[in-house]
């Protein structure tokens, strides 16, 4: 297998990890987004929490694995992004640290103190949901960084400049689609009255996802983008300093859909999945509704990846040092070893995950809570 193929494989695999995170941890984040608003009593909040309780910590592995894969496969991207987005990433980290504290201490504190745990869970859901979307929005506009001859990065852009209108719209897309994922999960795994309310919220969040995703698409069509003019080496040494990139006219981010029509499947998945949720949310086809919501998560993330291809992290101030999947990767040996490891362990992890869901499947009801007072959150 040559170097070019390995680079492409890891672009696909990291995308799969992001999609897995959005689908699996997405219903945890979405549930946390809804917790203070969709439940009226402590019992109802416990139903919502325990509907995700068996799997929430295992789902975090998708995020950890994504970070590890970025570090190993795209070290320049990892170093530049985590330095440039330092405060944003720190905000997400602090929010996620709150999550296990809120889960584990909610059943141990005094009844009047549980509201603090509930709001802690809300923060642990809404902050990552928003920040991840904002980060993707900034990729389309480029980030202000430069690389010297030793690949050390320097930055000309601060945290608050990330909170621009387009990036915030992408943040709303992210919040909407993950809230939809959480509400669909609650309608599938919680008893009354949560499942009825979750069905209504699922339709509303699906509609919000459709509208905001469409608005983001129109906005992207009118955004200046980046284009590689020359010097990009796909099957040789990964060096981002050898190419020439210029900032192109509006519409360049949509050029890939003309060049590779198969990519149109991504936005189609994003819209049709959300439409499916809107039509099916009040039916008894809960599994199909969740599948439609998951298709939306995959479609929207794939749309972003396909539009940016081959860019991963464009530079708005020094376009020539923009990082692409061809010149920001690890060595051939590293990618080869990672591929072998992935072929061995990914099937094992997926098999274990499926087994866990099979053994712990069921609808969380008030009766089940009362029968298992000491073993549930």
PDB file of N, CA and C in Angstrom, residues 11-59:
ATOM      1  N   UNK A  11      -7.557   9.908   6.548  1.00  0.00           N
ATOM      2  CA  UNK A  11      -8.533  10.994   6.432  1.00  0.00           C
ATOM      3  C   UNK A  11      -9.941  10.429   6.607  1.00  0.00           C
ATOM      4  N   UNK A  12     -10.197   9.285   5.982  1.00  0.00           N
ATOM      5  CA  UNK A  12     -11.503   8.636   6.106  1.00  0.00           C
ATOM      6  C   UNK A  12     -11.734   8.147   7.537  1.00  0.00           C
ATOM      7  N   UNK A  13     -10.721   7.489   8.122  1.00  0.00           N
ATOM      8  CA  UNK A  13     -10.892   6.908   9.458  1.00  0.00           C
ATOM      9  C   UNK A  13     -11.111   7.981  10.529  1.00  0.00           C
ATOM     10  N   UNK A  14     -10.413   9.105  10.429  1.00  0.00           N
ATOM     11  CA  UNK A  14     -10.627  10.173  11.412  1.00  0.00           C
ATOM     12  C   UNK A  14     -12.016  10.765  11.237  1.00  0.00           C
ATOM     13  N   UNK A  15     -12.478  10.854   9.999  1.00  0.00           N
ATOM     14  CA  UNK A  15     -13.859  11.273   9.772  1.00  0.00           C
ATOM     15  C   UNK A  15     -14.850  10.307  10.401  1.00  0.00           C
ATOM     16  N   UNK A  16     -14.562   9.010  10.291  1.00  0.00           N
ATOM     17  CA  UNK A  16     -15.431   8.002  10.905  1.00  0.00           C
ATOM     18  C   UNK A  16     -15.460   8.169  12.426  1.00  0.00           C
ATOM     19  N   UNK A  17     -14.323   8.483  13.023  1.00  0.00           N
ATOM     20  CA  UNK A  17     -14.273   8.703  14.473  1.00  0.00           C
ATOM     21  C   UNK A  17     -15.123   9.908  14.868  1.00  0.00           C
ATOM     22  N   UNK A  18     -15.056  10.985  14.094  1.00  0.00           N
ATOM     23  CA  UNK A  18     -15.885  12.158  14.380  1.00  0.00           C
ATOM     24  C   UNK A  18     -17.365  11.807  14.268  1.00  0.00           C
ATOM     25  N   UNK A  19     -17.714  11.023  13.256  1.00  0.00           N
ATOM     26  CA  UNK A  19     -19.110  10.616  13.076  1.00  0.00           C
ATOM     27  C   UNK A  19     -19.548   9.715  14.234  1.00  0.00           C
ATOM     28  N   UNK A  20     -18.671   8.784  14.619  1.00  0.00           N
ATOM     29  CA  UNK A  20     -18.993   7.914  15.749  1.00  0.00           C
ATOM     30  C   UNK A  20     -19.217   8.700  17.014  1.00  0.00           C
ATOM     31  N   UNK A  21     -18.397   9.734  17.231  1.00  0.00           N
ATOM     32  CA  UNK A  21     -18.577  10.588  18.402  1.00  0.00           C
ATOM     33  C   UNK A  21     -19.923  11.308  18.348  1.00  0.00           C
ATOM     34  N   UNK A  22     -20.277  11.850  17.174  1.00  0.00           N
ATOM     35  CA  UNK A  22     -21.539  12.584  17.053  1.00  0.00           C
ATOM     36  C   UNK A  22     -22.743  11.677  17.274  1.00  0.00           C
ATOM     37  N   UNK A  23     -22.658  10.437  16.821  1.00  0.00           N
ATOM     38  CA  UNK A  23     -23.784   9.516  16.973  1.00  0.00           C
ATOM     39  C   UNK A  23     -23.869   8.969  18.400  1.00  0.00           C
ATOM     40  N   UNK A  24     -22.741   8.486  18.921  1.00  0.00           N
ATOM     41  CA  UNK A  24     -22.759   7.796  20.203  1.00  0.00           C
ATOM     42  C   UNK A  24     -22.756   8.769  21.386  1.00  0.00           C
ATOM     43  N   UNK A  25     -21.788   9.683  21.392  1.00  0.00           N
ATOM     44  CA  UNK A  25     -21.779  10.649  22.493  1.00  0.00           C
ATOM     45  C   UNK A  25     -22.775  11.768  22.240  1.00  0.00           C
ATOM     46  N   UNK A  26     -23.271  11.857  21.000  1.00  0.00           N
ATOM     47  CA  UNK A  26     -24.231  12.898  20.667  1.00  0.00           C
ATOM     48  C   UNK A  26     -25.517  12.790  21.451  1.00  0.00           C
ATOM     49  N   UNK A  27     -25.988  11.549  21.688  1.00  0.00           N
ATOM     50  CA  UNK A  27     -27.241  11.449  22.446  1.00  0.00           C
ATOM     51  C   UNK A  27     -27.025  11.760  23.927  1.00  0.00           C
ATOM     52  N   UNK A  28     -25.776  11.584  24.432  1.00  0.00           N
ATOM     53  CA  UNK A  28     -25.463  12.033  25.794  1.00  0.00           C
ATOM     54  C   UNK A  28     -25.496  13.556  25.873  1.00  0.00           C
ATOM     55  N   UNK A  29     -24.790  14.204  24.923  1.00  0.00           N
ATOM     56  CA  UNK A  29     -24.748  15.667  24.899  1.00  0.00           C
ATOM     57  C   UNK A  29     -26.142  16.241  24.697  1.00  0.00           C
ATOM     58  N   UNK A  30     -26.912  15.625  23.773  1.00  0.00           N
ATOM     59  CA  UNK A  30     -28.263  16.106  23.510  1.00  0.00           C
ATOM     60  C   UNK A  30     -29.175  15.967  24.710  1.00  0.00           C
ATOM     61  N   UNK A  31     -29.041  14.864  25.428  1.00  0.00           N
ATOM     62  CA  UNK A  31     -29.832  14.675  26.660  1.00  0.00           C
ATOM     63  C   UNK A  31     -29.476  15.740  27.692  1.00  0.00           C
ATOM     64  N   UNK A  32     -28.193  16.013  27.844  1.00  0.00           N
ATOM     65  CA  UNK A  32     -27.757  17.044  28.797  1.00  0.00           C
ATOM     66  C   UNK A  32     -28.295  18.413  28.396  1.00  0.00           C
ATOM     67  N   UNK A  33     -28.354  18.699  27.074  1.00  0.00           N
ATOM     68  CA  UNK A  33     -28.905  19.969  26.613  1.00  0.00           C
ATOM     69  C   UNK A  33     -30.366  20.138  27.030  1.00  0.00           C
ATOM     70  N   UNK A  34     -31.082  19.027  27.097  1.00  0.00           N
ATOM     71  CA  UNK A  34     -32.526  19.071  27.358  1.00  0.00           C
ATOM     72  C   UNK A  34     -32.895  18.917  28.826  1.00  0.00           C
ATOM     73  N   UNK A  35     -31.960  18.455  29.636  1.00  0.00           N
ATOM     74  CA  UNK A  35     -32.280  18.045  31.004  1.00  0.00           C
ATOM     75  C   UNK A  35     -33.018  19.101  31.824  1.00  0.00           C
ATOM     76  N   UNK A  36     -32.582  20.361  31.879  1.00  0.00           N
ATOM     77  CA  UNK A  36     -33.285  21.320  32.744  1.00  0.00           C
ATOM     78  C   UNK A  36     -34.643  21.748  32.200  1.00  0.00           C
ATOM     79  N   UNK A  37     -34.907  21.459  30.919  1.00  0.00           N
ATOM     80  CA  UNK A  37     -36.082  22.035  30.274  1.00  0.00           C
ATOM     81  C   UNK A  37     -37.173  21.020  29.946  1.00  0.00           C
ATOM     82  N   UNK A  38     -36.800  19.748  29.749  1.00  0.00           N
ATOM     83  CA  UNK A  38     -37.792  18.768  29.310  1.00  0.00           C
ATOM     84  C   UNK A  38     -38.367  17.961  30.470  1.00  0.00           C
ATOM     85  N   UNK A  39     -37.807  18.124  31.657  1.00  0.00           N
ATOM     86  CA  UNK A  39     -38.288  17.383  32.832  1.00  0.00           C
ATOM     87  C   UNK A  39     -38.848  18.363  33.863  1.00  0.00           C
ATOM     88  N   UNK A  40     -39.878  17.923  34.564  1.00  0.00           N
ATOM     89  CA  UNK A  40     -40.544  18.794  35.528  1.00  0.00           C
ATOM     90  C   UNK A  40     -40.334  18.365  36.970  1.00  0.00           C
ATOM     91  N   UNK A  41     -40.008  17.108  37.181  1.00  0.00           N
ATOM     92  CA  UNK A  41     -39.805  16.597  38.539  1.00  0.00           C
ATOM     93  C   UNK A  41     -38.443  15.903  38.626  1.00  0.00           C
ATOM     94  N   UNK A  42     -38.015  15.640  39.852  1.00  0.00           N
ATOM     95  CA  UNK A  42     -36.744  14.952  40.039  1.00  0.00           C
ATOM     96  C   UNK A  42     -36.813  13.544  39.463  1.00  0.00           C
ATOM     97  N   UNK A  43     -37.955  12.899  39.579  1.00  0.00           N
ATOM     98  CA  UNK A  43     -38.096  11.547  39.031  1.00  0.00           C
ATOM     99  C   UNK A  43     -37.931  11.552  37.519  1.00  0.00           C
ATOM    100  N   UNK A  44     -38.501  12.548  36.851  1.00  0.00           N
ATOM    101  CA  UNK A  44     -38.367  12.637  35.402  1.00  0.00           C
ATOM    102  C   UNK A  44     -36.919  12.911  34.992  1.00  0.00           C
ATOM    103  N   UNK A  45     -36.242  13.744  35.763  1.00  0.00           N
ATOM    104  CA  UNK A  45     -34.833  13.995  35.460  1.00  0.00           C
ATOM    105  C   UNK A  45     -34.007  12.732  35.651  1.00  0.00           C
ATOM    106  N   UNK A  46     -34.346  11.942  36.672  1.00  0.00           N
ATOM    107  CA  UNK A  46     -33.623  10.680  36.891  1.00  0.00           C
ATOM    108  C   UNK A  46     -33.884   9.699  35.752  1.00  0.00           C
ATOM    109  N   UNK A  47     -35.088   9.709  35.222  1.00  0.00           N
ATOM    110  CA  UNK A  47     -35.383   8.843  34.074  1.00  0.00           C
ATOM    111  C   UNK A  47     -34.490   9.216  32.892  1.00  0.00           C
ATOM    112  N   UNK A  48     -34.394  10.511  32.613  1.00  0.00           N
ATOM    113  CA  UNK A  48     -33.566  10.964  31.493  1.00  0.00           C
ATOM    114  C   UNK A  48     -32.099  10.607  31.714  1.00  0.00           C
ATOM    115  N   UNK A  49     -31.605  10.845  32.920  1.00  0.00           N
ATOM    116  CA  UNK A  49     -30.193  10.580  33.217  1.00  0.00           C
ATOM    117  C   UNK A  49     -29.883   9.095  33.104  1.00  0.00           C
ATOM    118  N   UNK A  50     -30.752   8.266  33.658  1.00  0.00           N
ATOM    119  CA  UNK A  50     -30.482   6.823  33.652  1.00  0.00           C
ATOM    120  C   UNK A  50     -30.743   6.182  32.293  1.00  0.00           C
ATOM    121  N   UNK A  51     -31.414   6.901  31.395  1.00  0.00           N
ATOM    122  CA  UNK A  51     -31.572   6.390  30.033  1.00  0.00           C
ATOM    123  C   UNK A  51     -30.245   6.401  29.269  1.00  0.00           C
ATOM    124  N   UNK A  52     -29.323   7.279  29.688  1.00  0.00           N
ATOM    125  CA  UNK A  52     -28.000   7.324  29.051  1.00  0.00           C
ATOM    126  C   UNK A  52     -26.903   6.784  29.974  1.00  0.00           C
ATOM    127  N   UNK A  53     -27.242   6.519  31.225  1.00  0.00           N
ATOM    128  CA  UNK A  53     -26.248   6.153  32.232  1.00  0.00           C
ATOM    129  C   UNK A  53     -25.403   4.919  31.883  1.00  0.00           C
ATOM    130  N   UNK A  54     -25.971   3.851  31.296  1.00  0.00           N
ATOM    131  CA  UNK A  54     -25.136   2.662  31.063  1.00  0.00           C
ATOM    132  C   UNK A  54     -24.002   2.873  30.065  1.00  0.00           C
ATOM    133  N   UNK A  55     -24.097   3.911  29.246  1.00  0.00           N
ATOM    134  CA  UNK A  55     -23.152   4.024  28.135  1.00  0.00           C
ATOM    135  C   UNK A  55     -22.400   5.346  28.060  1.00  0.00           C
ATOM    136  N   UNK A  56     -22.772   6.353  28.857  1.00  0.00           N
ATOM    137  CA  UNK A  56     -22.193   7.685  28.638  1.00  0.00           C
ATOM    138  C   UNK A  56     -20.674   7.697  28.765  1.00  0.00           C
ATOM    139  N   UNK A  57     -20.134   6.972  29.767  1.00  0.00           N
ATOM    140  CA  UNK A  57     -18.677   6.997  29.952  1.00  0.00           C
ATOM    141  C   UNK A  57     -17.962   6.233  28.838  1.00  0.00           C
ATOM    142  N   UNK A  58     -18.554   5.142  28.384  1.00  0.00           N
ATOM    143  CA  UNK A  58     -17.961   4.411  27.259  1.00  0.00           C
ATOM    144  C   UNK A  58     -17.979   5.224  25.974  1.00  0.00           C
ATOM    145  N   UNK A  59     -19.020   6.036  25.804  1.00  0.00           N
ATOM    146  CA  UNK A  59     -19.118   6.860  24.600  1.00  0.00           C
ATOM    147  C   UNK A  59     -18.035   7.927  24.538  1.00  0.00           C
TER     148      UNK A  59
END
